[in-house]
mmCIF file of C-alpha atoms and ligand atoms in Angstrom:
data_model
loop_
_atom_site.group_PDB
_atom_site.id
_atom_site.type_symbol
_atom_site.label_atom_id
_atom_site.label_comp_id
_atom_site.label_asym_id
_atom_site.label_seq_id
_atom_site.Cartn_x
_atom_site.Cartn_y
_atom_site.Cartn_z
ATOM 1 C CA UNK A 1 0.373 -0.066 0.490
ATOM 2 C CA UNK A 2 1.280 3.692 -1.433
ATOM 3 C CA UNK A 3 0.416 5.600 1.378
ATOM 4 C CA UNK A 4 -0.129 8.741 -1.441
ATOM 5 C CA UNK A 5 -1.331 7.132 -3.545
ATOM 6 C CA UNK A 6 -4.669 7.156 -5.660
ATOM 7 C CA UNK A 7 -4.175 5.897 -9.217
ATOM 8 C CA UNK A 8 -7.538 4.374 -10.217
ATOM 9 C CA UNK A 9 -9.109 5.554 -7.345
ATOM 10 C CA UNK A 10 -12.707 7.954 -8.540
ATOM 11 C CA UNK A 11 -13.386 10.939 -6.863
ATOM 12 C CA UNK A 12 -16.679 13.260 -6.682
ATOM 13 C CA UNK A 13 -15.662 16.989 -6.061
ATOM 14 C CA UNK A 14 -18.554 19.822 -6.080
ATOM 15 C CA UNK A 15 -17.743 23.525 -6.494
ATOM 16 C CA UNK A 16 -14.796 21.505 -7.914
ATOM 17 C CA UNK A 17 -15.126 23.744 -11.479
ATOM 18 C CA UNK A 18 -13.098 26.845 -9.586
ATOM 19 C CA UNK A 19 -11.312 28.146 -6.448
ATOM 20 C CA UNK A 20 -10.686 26.126 -3.203
ATOM 21 C CA UNK A 21 -12.673 22.984 -4.910
ATOM 22 C CA UNK A 22 -10.181 23.387 -8.155
ATOM 23 C CA UNK A 23 -7.599 23.066 -5.649
ATOM 24 C CA UNK A 24 -8.466 20.045 -3.963
ATOM 25 C CA UNK A 25 -9.516 18.427 -7.429
ATOM 26 C CA UNK A 26 -5.935 19.253 -8.546
ATOM 27 C CA UNK A 27 -3.563 17.935 -5.853
ATOM 28 C CA UNK A 28 -6.354 13.974 -5.966
ATOM 29 C CA UNK A 29 -5.100 14.806 -10.187
ATOM 30 C CA UNK A 30 -2.301 14.791 -9.106
ATOM 31 C CA UNK A 31 -2.255 11.827 -7.402
ATOM 32 C CA UNK A 32 -3.430 9.520 -9.754
ATOM 33 C CA UNK A 33 -7.650 10.663 -9.124
ATOM 34 C CA UNK A 34 -10.198 10.307 -11.390
ATOM 35 C CA UNK A 35 -12.435 13.239 -10.940
ATOM 36 C CA UNK A 36 -16.041 13.934 -11.950
ATOM 37 C CA UNK A 37 -16.518 17.771 -10.969
ATOM 38 C CA UNK A 38 -20.388 18.643 -10.650
ATOM 39 C CA UNK A 39 -21.569 22.346 -10.403
ATOM 40 C CA UNK A 40 -24.079 24.357 -12.029
ATOM 41 C CA UNK A 41 -22.012 26.436 -14.386
ATOM 42 C CA UNK A 42 -20.800 24.507 -17.729
ATOM 43 C CA UNK A 43 -18.426 26.202 -19.651
ATOM 44 C CA UNK A 44 -16.315 26.936 -15.618
ATOM 45 C CA UNK A 45 -16.883 23.380 -16.510
ATOM 46 C CA UNK A 46 -15.561 22.118 -18.872
ATOM 47 C CA UNK A 47 -12.230 24.798 -18.335
ATOM 48 C CA UNK A 48 -12.168 22.848 -15.097
ATOM 49 C CA UNK A 49 -12.354 19.298 -17.074
ATOM 50 C CA UNK A 50 -10.209 20.240 -18.868
ATOM 51 C CA UNK A 51 -7.330 21.725 -16.834
ATOM 52 C CA UNK A 52 -7.253 18.103 -14.581
ATOM 53 C CA UNK A 53 -7.351 16.224 -17.997
ATOM 54 C CA UNK A 54 -3.475 17.511 -18.136
ATOM 55 C CA UNK A 55 -2.645 15.714 -15.393
ATOM 56 C CA UNK A 56 -3.350 12.031 -17.145
ATOM 57 C CA UNK A 57 -6.556 11.305 -15.451
ATOM 58 C CA UNK A 58 -9.913 11.023 -16.989
ATOM 59 C CA UNK A 59 -12.016 14.019 -15.660
ATOM 60 C CA UNK A 60 -15.795 14.129 -16.215
ATOM 61 C CA UNK A 61 -18.634 17.326 -15.686
ATOM 62 C CA UNK A 62 -21.839 16.549 -14.313
ATOM 63 C CA UNK A 63 -24.222 19.355 -14.231
ATOM 64 C CA UNK A 64 -25.612 19.295 -10.292
ATOM 65 C CA UNK A 65 -27.504 21.357 -8.437
ATOM 66 C CA UNK A 66 -26.408 20.502 -4.959
ATOM 67 C CA UNK A 67 -29.320 21.672 -3.398
ATOM 68 C CA UNK A 68 -31.828 19.144 -4.638
ATOM 69 C CA UNK A 69 -31.804 15.729 -4.290
ATOM 70 C CA UNK A 70 -32.436 13.575 -6.990
ATOM 71 C CA UNK A 71 -30.234 15.941 -8.920
ATOM 72 C CA UNK A 72 -27.402 14.228 -6.753
ATOM 73 C CA UNK A 73 -29.088 11.120 -6.905
ATOM 74 C CA UNK A 74 -28.900 11.083 -10.604
ATOM 75 C CA UNK A 75 -25.298 12.603 -10.678
ATOM 76 C CA UNK A 76 -23.954 9.537 -8.604
ATOM 77 C CA UNK A 77 -25.384 7.496 -10.812
ATOM 78 C CA UNK A 78 -23.791 8.922 -13.522
ATOM 79 C CA UNK A 79 -20.154 9.013 -12.107
ATOM 80 C CA UNK A 80 -20.539 4.642 -11.395
ATOM 81 C CA UNK A 81 -22.307 4.436 -14.156
ATOM 82 C CA UNK A 82 -18.094 6.658 -16.190
ATOM 83 C CA UNK A 83 -15.980 5.133 -13.013
ATOM 84 C CA UNK A 84 -17.692 1.875 -12.505
ATOM 85 C CA UNK A 85 -16.826 3.180 -8.731
ATOM 86 C CA UNK A 86 -16.478 6.082 -6.608
ATOM 87 C CA UNK A 87 -13.802 6.165 -3.511
ATOM 88 C CA UNK A 88 -13.705 9.979 -2.358
ATOM 89 C CA UNK A 89 -16.455 12.304 -1.997
ATOM 90 C CA UNK A 90 -15.865 16.359 -1.294
ATOM 91 C CA UNK A 91 -18.616 18.547 -0.416
ATOM 92 C CA UNK A 92 -17.051 21.659 -1.070
ATOM 93 C CA UNK A 93 -19.906 23.786 -2.588
ATOM 94 C CA UNK A 94 -20.798 26.795 -0.695
ATOM 95 C CA UNK A 95 -21.777 29.991 -0.897
ATOM 96 C CA UNK A 96 -22.623 32.589 1.378
ATOM 97 C CA UNK A 97 -24.992 36.074 1.493
ATOM 98 C CA UNK A 98 -22.986 39.078 3.934
ATOM 99 C CA UNK A 99 -26.372 40.563 5.617
ATOM 100 C CA UNK A 100 -26.992 41.342 9.836
ATOM 101 C CA UNK A 101 -29.396 38.531 11.096
ATOM 102 C CA UNK A 102 -31.710 41.579 10.925
ATOM 103 C CA UNK A 103 -31.633 41.885 7.439
ATOM 104 C CA UNK A 104 -31.494 37.733 6.435
ATOM 105 C CA UNK A 105 -34.859 36.663 4.697
ATOM 106 C CA UNK A 106 -35.627 32.956 5.908
ATOM 107 C CA UNK A 107 -35.619 32.374 2.172
ATOM 108 C CA UNK A 108 -31.482 33.724 1.883
ATOM 109 C CA UNK A 109 -31.320 31.616 5.196
ATOM 110 C CA UNK A 110 -32.353 28.115 3.400
ATOM 111 C CA UNK A 111 -30.415 29.077 0.614
ATOM 112 C CA UNK A 112 -27.203 29.054 2.335
ATOM 113 C CA UNK A 113 -27.585 26.316 4.561
ATOM 114 C CA UNK A 114 -29.178 24.470 1.516
ATOM 115 C CA UNK A 115 -26.478 24.946 0.012
ATOM 116 C CA UNK A 116 -23.484 23.975 2.071
ATOM 117 C CA UNK A 117 -25.031 22.250 4.598
ATOM 118 C CA UNK A 118 -27.581 20.209 3.700
ATOM 119 C CA UNK A 119 -25.938 19.273 0.138
ATOM 120 C CA UNK A 120 -22.897 18.258 2.193
ATOM 121 C CA UNK A 121 -25.840 15.739 3.971
ATOM 122 C CA UNK A 122 -27.225 14.455 1.195
ATOM 123 C CA UNK A 123 -24.212 13.628 -1.494
ATOM 124 C CA UNK A 124 -23.079 11.994 1.384
ATOM 125 C CA UNK A 125 -26.070 10.075 2.282
ATOM 126 C CA UNK A 126 -25.834 9.256 -1.800
ATOM 127 C CA UNK A 127 -22.541 8.066 -2.124
ATOM 128 C CA UNK A 128 -22.247 5.383 1.289
ATOM 129 C CA UNK A 129 -24.456 2.777 -0.601
ATOM 130 C CA UNK A 130 -20.482 2.820 -2.926
ATOM 131 C CA UNK A 131 -17.955 3.111 0.137
ATOM 132 C CA UNK A 132 -20.079 0.629 2.346
ATOM 133 C CA UNK A 133 -19.873 -1.565 -1.269
ATOM 134 C CA UNK A 134 -16.241 -1.539 -2.156
ATOM 135 C CA UNK A 135 -16.059 -1.388 2.291
ATOM 136 C CA UNK A 136 -13.794 2.138 1.598
ATOM 137 C CA UNK A 137 -14.138 5.477 1.263
ATOM 138 C CA UNK A 138 -13.466 8.925 1.559
ATOM 139 C CA UNK A 139 -15.600 11.732 2.362
ATOM 140 C CA UNK A 140 -13.904 15.545 3.232
ATOM 141 C CA UNK A 141 -16.284 18.794 4.042
ATOM 142 C CA UNK A 142 -15.128 21.855 3.322
ATOM 143 C CA UNK A 143 -15.728 24.200 6.631
ATOM 144 C CA UNK A 144 -14.899 27.726 7.472
ATOM 145 C CA UNK A 145 -13.003 29.438 10.113
ATOM 146 C CA UNK A 146 -16.480 30.400 10.064
ATOM 147 C CA UNK A 147 -17.306 27.138 12.095
ATOM 148 C CA UNK A 148 -14.930 28.098 15.022
ATOM 149 C CA UNK A 149 -15.916 32.239 15.346
ATOM 150 C CA UNK A 150 -18.888 34.173 14.238
ATOM 151 C CA UNK A 151 -19.355 38.095 12.304
ATOM 152 C CA UNK A 152 -21.993 40.439 12.866
ATOM 153 C CA UNK A 153 -22.509 38.634 8.867
ATOM 154 C CA UNK A 154 -22.706 35.738 8.817
ATOM 155 C CA UNK A 155 -25.818 34.468 10.429
ATOM 156 C CA UNK A 156 -26.663 31.915 8.017
ATOM 157 C CA UNK A 157 -23.192 30.863 6.917
ATOM 158 C CA UNK A 158 -21.783 30.605 10.082
ATOM 159 C CA UNK A 159 -24.116 28.240 10.842
ATOM 160 C CA UNK A 160 -24.192 26.586 8.043
ATOM 161 C CA UNK A 161 -20.331 25.695 8.206
ATOM 162 C CA UNK A 162 -19.964 25.373 12.565
ATOM 163 C CA UNK A 163 -22.974 22.473 11.061
ATOM 164 C CA UNK A 164 -20.195 20.961 9.017
ATOM 165 C CA UNK A 165 -18.162 19.718 11.269
ATOM 166 C CA UNK A 166 -20.652 18.524 13.933
ATOM 167 C CA UNK A 167 -21.787 16.601 10.546
ATOM 168 C CA UNK A 168 -18.548 15.867 10.241
ATOM 169 C CA UNK A 169 -18.385 14.150 13.559
ATOM 170 C CA UNK A 170 -21.043 12.127 13.233
ATOM 171 C CA UNK A 171 -20.957 10.688 9.842
ATOM 172 C CA UNK A 172 -17.480 9.811 11.169
ATOM 173 C CA UNK A 173 -17.943 7.714 14.132
ATOM 174 C CA UNK A 174 -21.616 6.249 12.200
ATOM 175 C CA UNK A 175 -19.308 5.172 9.371
ATOM 176 C CA UNK A 176 -15.928 4.321 10.937
ATOM 177 C CA UNK A 177 -16.681 0.837 10.696
ATOM 178 C CA UNK A 178 -17.523 0.826 7.377
ATOM 179 C CA UNK A 179 -13.759 1.764 6.881
ATOM 180 C CA UNK A 180 -14.852 5.324 5.295
ATOM 181 C CA UNK A 181 -13.083 8.022 6.844
ATOM 182 C CA UNK A 182 -15.211 11.960 7.597
ATOM 183 C CA UNK A 183 -12.954 15.042 7.694
ATOM 184 C CA UNK A 184 -13.539 18.606 7.712
ATOM 185 C CA UNK A 185 -10.823 21.554 7.054
ATOM 186 C CA UNK A 186 -11.498 25.050 7.516
ATOM 187 C CA UNK A 187 -10.275 27.576 4.986
ATOM 188 C CA UNK A 188 -8.655 31.085 6.096
ATOM 189 C CA UNK A 189 -8.952 33.926 3.951
ATOM 190 C CA UNK A 190 -8.300 32.132 0.830
ATOM 191 C CA UNK A 191 -8.279 34.410 -2.255
ATOM 192 C CA UNK A 192 -11.021 32.478 -4.393
ATOM 193 C CA UNK A 193 -14.325 34.756 -6.442
ATOM 194 C CA UNK A 194 -16.264 34.296 -3.672
ATOM 195 C CA UNK A 195 -13.386 36.390 -1.557
ATOM 196 C CA UNK A 196 -12.879 38.467 -4.363
ATOM 197 C CA UNK A 197 -16.053 39.939 -4.041
ATOM 198 C CA UNK A 198 -16.418 40.293 0.116
ATOM 199 C CA UNK A 199 -12.405 42.519 -0.824
ATOM 200 C CA UNK A 200 -14.671 44.423 -3.174
ATOM 201 C CA UNK A 201 -17.655 44.998 -0.798
ATOM 202 C CA UNK A 202 -15.836 45.721 2.771
ATOM 203 C CA UNK A 203 -13.431 48.243 2.763
ATOM 204 C CA UNK A 204 -9.791 47.628 4.098
ATOM 205 C CA UNK A 205 -10.506 43.843 4.490
ATOM 206 C CA UNK A 206 -7.651 42.500 2.729
ATOM 207 C CA UNK A 207 -5.098 44.902 5.106
ATOM 208 C CA UNK A 208 -6.447 43.166 8.141
ATOM 209 C CA UNK A 209 -5.839 39.811 6.305
ATOM 210 C CA UNK A 210 -2.641 40.156 6.426
ATOM 211 C CA UNK A 211 -2.161 41.344 9.490
ATOM 212 C CA UNK A 212 -4.752 38.345 11.239
ATOM 213 C CA UNK A 213 -2.778 36.399 8.852
ATOM 214 C CA UNK A 214 0.394 35.665 10.773
ATOM 215 C CA UNK A 215 2.186 33.670 7.391
ATOM 216 C CA UNK A 216 0.702 37.063 6.545
ATOM 217 C CA UNK A 217 -0.018 36.390 3.604
ATOM 218 C CA UNK A 218 -4.238 34.796 1.734
ATOM 219 C CA UNK A 219 -4.013 31.569 0.980
ATOM 220 C CA UNK A 220 -4.077 30.053 -2.943
ATOM 221 C CA UNK A 221 -5.838 27.330 -4.126
ATOM 222 C CA UNK A 222 -2.612 25.406 -4.546
ATOM 223 C CA UNK A 223 -2.612 25.218 -0.405
ATOM 224 C CA UNK A 224 -5.333 22.551 -0.562
ATOM 225 C CA UNK A 225 -4.170 20.019 -2.673
ATOM 226 C CA UNK A 226 -1.609 18.372 0.045
ATOM 227 C CA UNK A 227 -4.107 18.293 2.143
ATOM 228 C CA UNK A 228 -7.026 16.973 -0.259
ATOM 229 C CA UNK A 229 -4.253 14.104 -0.989
ATOM 230 C CA UNK A 230 -2.991 13.246 2.339
ATOM 231 C CA UNK A 231 -7.299 12.774 3.678
ATOM 232 C CA UNK A 232 -8.231 11.127 0.769
ATOM 233 C CA UNK A 233 -5.718 8.323 0.917
ATOM 234 C CA UNK A 234 -4.416 5.476 3.134
ATOM 235 C CA UNK A 235 -1.758 8.029 4.698
ATOM 236 C CA UNK A 236 -5.235 9.015 6.280
ATOM 237 C CA UNK A 237 -7.189 5.556 7.623
ATOM 238 C CA UNK A 238 -6.958 6.327 10.329
ATOM 239 C CA UNK A 239 -8.179 9.673 11.047
ATOM 240 C CA UNK A 240 -11.755 10.171 10.915
ATOM 241 C CA UNK A 241 -13.944 13.022 12.239
ATOM 242 C CA UNK A 242 -11.688 16.472 12.931
ATOM 243 C CA UNK A 243 -11.200 19.019 12.131
ATOM 244 C CA UNK A 244 -8.238 20.743 10.054
ATOM 245 C CA UNK A 245 -7.473 24.096 9.986
ATOM 246 C CA UNK A 246 -5.557 25.819 6.872
ATOM 247 C CA UNK A 247 -5.460 29.189 7.954
ATOM 248 C CA UNK A 248 -1.713 30.579 7.793
ATOM 249 C CA UNK A 249 -2.380 30.682 11.513
ATOM 250 C CA UNK A 250 -5.260 32.574 11.623
ATOM 251 C CA UNK A 251 -6.495 30.507 14.097
ATOM 252 C CA UNK A 252 -4.682 30.251 16.562
ATOM 253 C CA UNK A 253 -3.472 33.847 16.474
ATOM 254 C CA UNK A 254 -3.768 35.648 20.398
HETATM 255 P P1 NDP B 301 -16.177 29.981 -5.789
HETATM 256 O O1 NDP B 301 -17.376 30.792 -5.666
HETATM 257 O O2 NDP B 301 -14.937 30.038 -6.654
HETATM 258 O O3 NDP B 301 -17.164 28.694 -5.201
HETATM 259 C C1 NDP B 301 -17.451 27.797 -4.929
HETATM 260 C C2 NDP B 301 -18.361 26.904 -5.532
HETATM 261 O O4 NDP B 301 -19.242 26.368 -4.876
HETATM 262 C C3 NDP B 301 -18.431 26.975 -7.163
HETATM 263 O O5 NDP B 301 -18.072 26.259 -7.472
HETATM 264 C C4 NDP B 301 -19.751 26.640 -7.130
HETATM 265 O O6 NDP B 301 -19.889 26.362 -9.442
HETATM 266 C C5 NDP B 301 -20.247 25.775 -6.961
HETATM 267 N N1 NDP B 301 -21.494 26.127 -6.394
HETATM 268 C C6 NDP B 301 -22.679 27.061 -5.437
HETATM 269 N N2 NDP B 301 -23.650 26.496 -5.548
HETATM 270 C C7 NDP B 301 -23.959 25.859 -5.638
HETATM 271 C C8 NDP B 301 -24.702 24.340 -6.294
HETATM 272 N N3 NDP B 301 -26.398 24.949 -5.277
HETATM 273 N N4 NDP B 301 -24.392 22.990 -7.053
HETATM 274 C C9 NDP B 301 -23.257 23.531 -7.641
HETATM 275 N N5 NDP B 301 -22.160 24.000 -7.151
HETATM 276 C C10 NDP B 301 -22.631 24.698 -6.297
HETATM 277 O O7 NDP B 301 -15.261 30.075 -3.644
HETATM 278 P P2 NDP B 301 -14.644 29.358 -2.828
HETATM 279 O O8 NDP B 301 -13.604 28.107 -3.896
HETATM 280 O O9 NDP B 301 -14.152 30.172 -1.906
HETATM 281 O O10 NDP B 301 -15.568 28.061 -2.415
HETATM 282 C C11 NDP B 301 -15.669 27.139 -2.135
HETATM 283 C C12 NDP B 301 -16.218 26.702 -0.938
HETATM 284 O O11 NDP B 301 -14.475 27.026 -0.162
HETATM 285 C C13 NDP B 301 -17.312 26.615 -0.096
HETATM 286 O O12 NDP B 301 -17.988 25.799 0.877
HETATM 287 C C14 NDP B 301 -16.854 28.527 1.037
HETATM 288 O O13 NDP B 301 -17.844 28.383 1.450
HETATM 289 C C15 NDP B 301 -15.584 27.744 1.294
HETATM 290 N N6 NDP B 301 -14.591 28.675 2.254
HETATM 291 C C16 NDP B 301 -13.699 29.118 1.420
HETATM 292 C C17 NDP B 301 -13.480 30.208 2.114
HETATM 293 C C18 NDP B 301 -12.689 31.450 1.078
HETATM 294 O O14 NDP B 301 -11.421 32.194 1.753
HETATM 295 N N7 NDP B 301 -12.183 32.058 -0.257
HETATM 296 C C19 NDP B 301 -13.362 30.357 3.822
HETATM 297 C C20 NDP B 301 -13.994 29.356 3.882
HETATM 298 C C21 NDP B 301 -14.478 28.420 3.241
HETATM 299 P P3 NDP B 301 -21.450 27.098 -10.213
HETATM 300 O O15 NDP B 301 -20.936 28.348 -10.128
HETATM 301 O O16 NDP B 301 -21.084 26.166 -11.042
HETATM 302 O O17 NDP B 301 -22.781 26.280 -8.799
#
């Protein structure tokens, strides 16, 4: 058994067409995994598939809205039809609506919870029969610093990301005996479309992130490649239920 080898494995990466999800997908592809990129934007997904194929693996794009249980079930069927197996699930798709609690509508609350948290539950549940049948599986859940901290403009986002850590623990304990490991990772401030929008809207954010992050820089999507390989490979076979910060020290800065 090679510790960090993923040759022949198949990974589903939700939101794998850009940002952190693409960083994770690239790490997995470099270790030999075939990738199903799951997202809504067809053009972005096609471009991601093209780049992933440069690593000598098979990649496909499956257009799916992860808030829709029927579409998730169809997506998993398509992955198994295409590749004949499914070994790794990265629950990464996410969104944010930046509003104070008093301004956030119930519909907006549900949109964020459905996209960030319920989707992870539904995708994990849909993949579980494949893991069980194969006798192994890996689930990687994308949390946030908002899994730990709060902020005035993140009521739904923080609730969803805190929930992601607890969902991780519940799934980890439920499926450990099936040799399925479930872990969460907590990104700090990473340079992606999501935070580029925030940087534009929030004056001084860029400077505050640099000052507050001990590493003195924003994270890059490439910073997620190694973590993805560790959590998806035999190297982490006795690691489950954890929440690992990938934050340049942000969460331990006193
Ligand atoms: P991006 O905006 O680049 O990525 C978001 C991804 O989610 C896109 O690929 C998008 O694909 C997908 N997505 C959103 N809604 C849906 C949906 N309903 N169905 C399917 N796919 C969906 O931003 P990031 O890379 O920054 O975000 C990725 C994850 O990382 C999120 O969960 C975010 O909360 C988390 N995160 C990011 C941090 C950062 O600093 N950037 C910090 C902490 C956590 P499409 O548009 O094609 O649907």
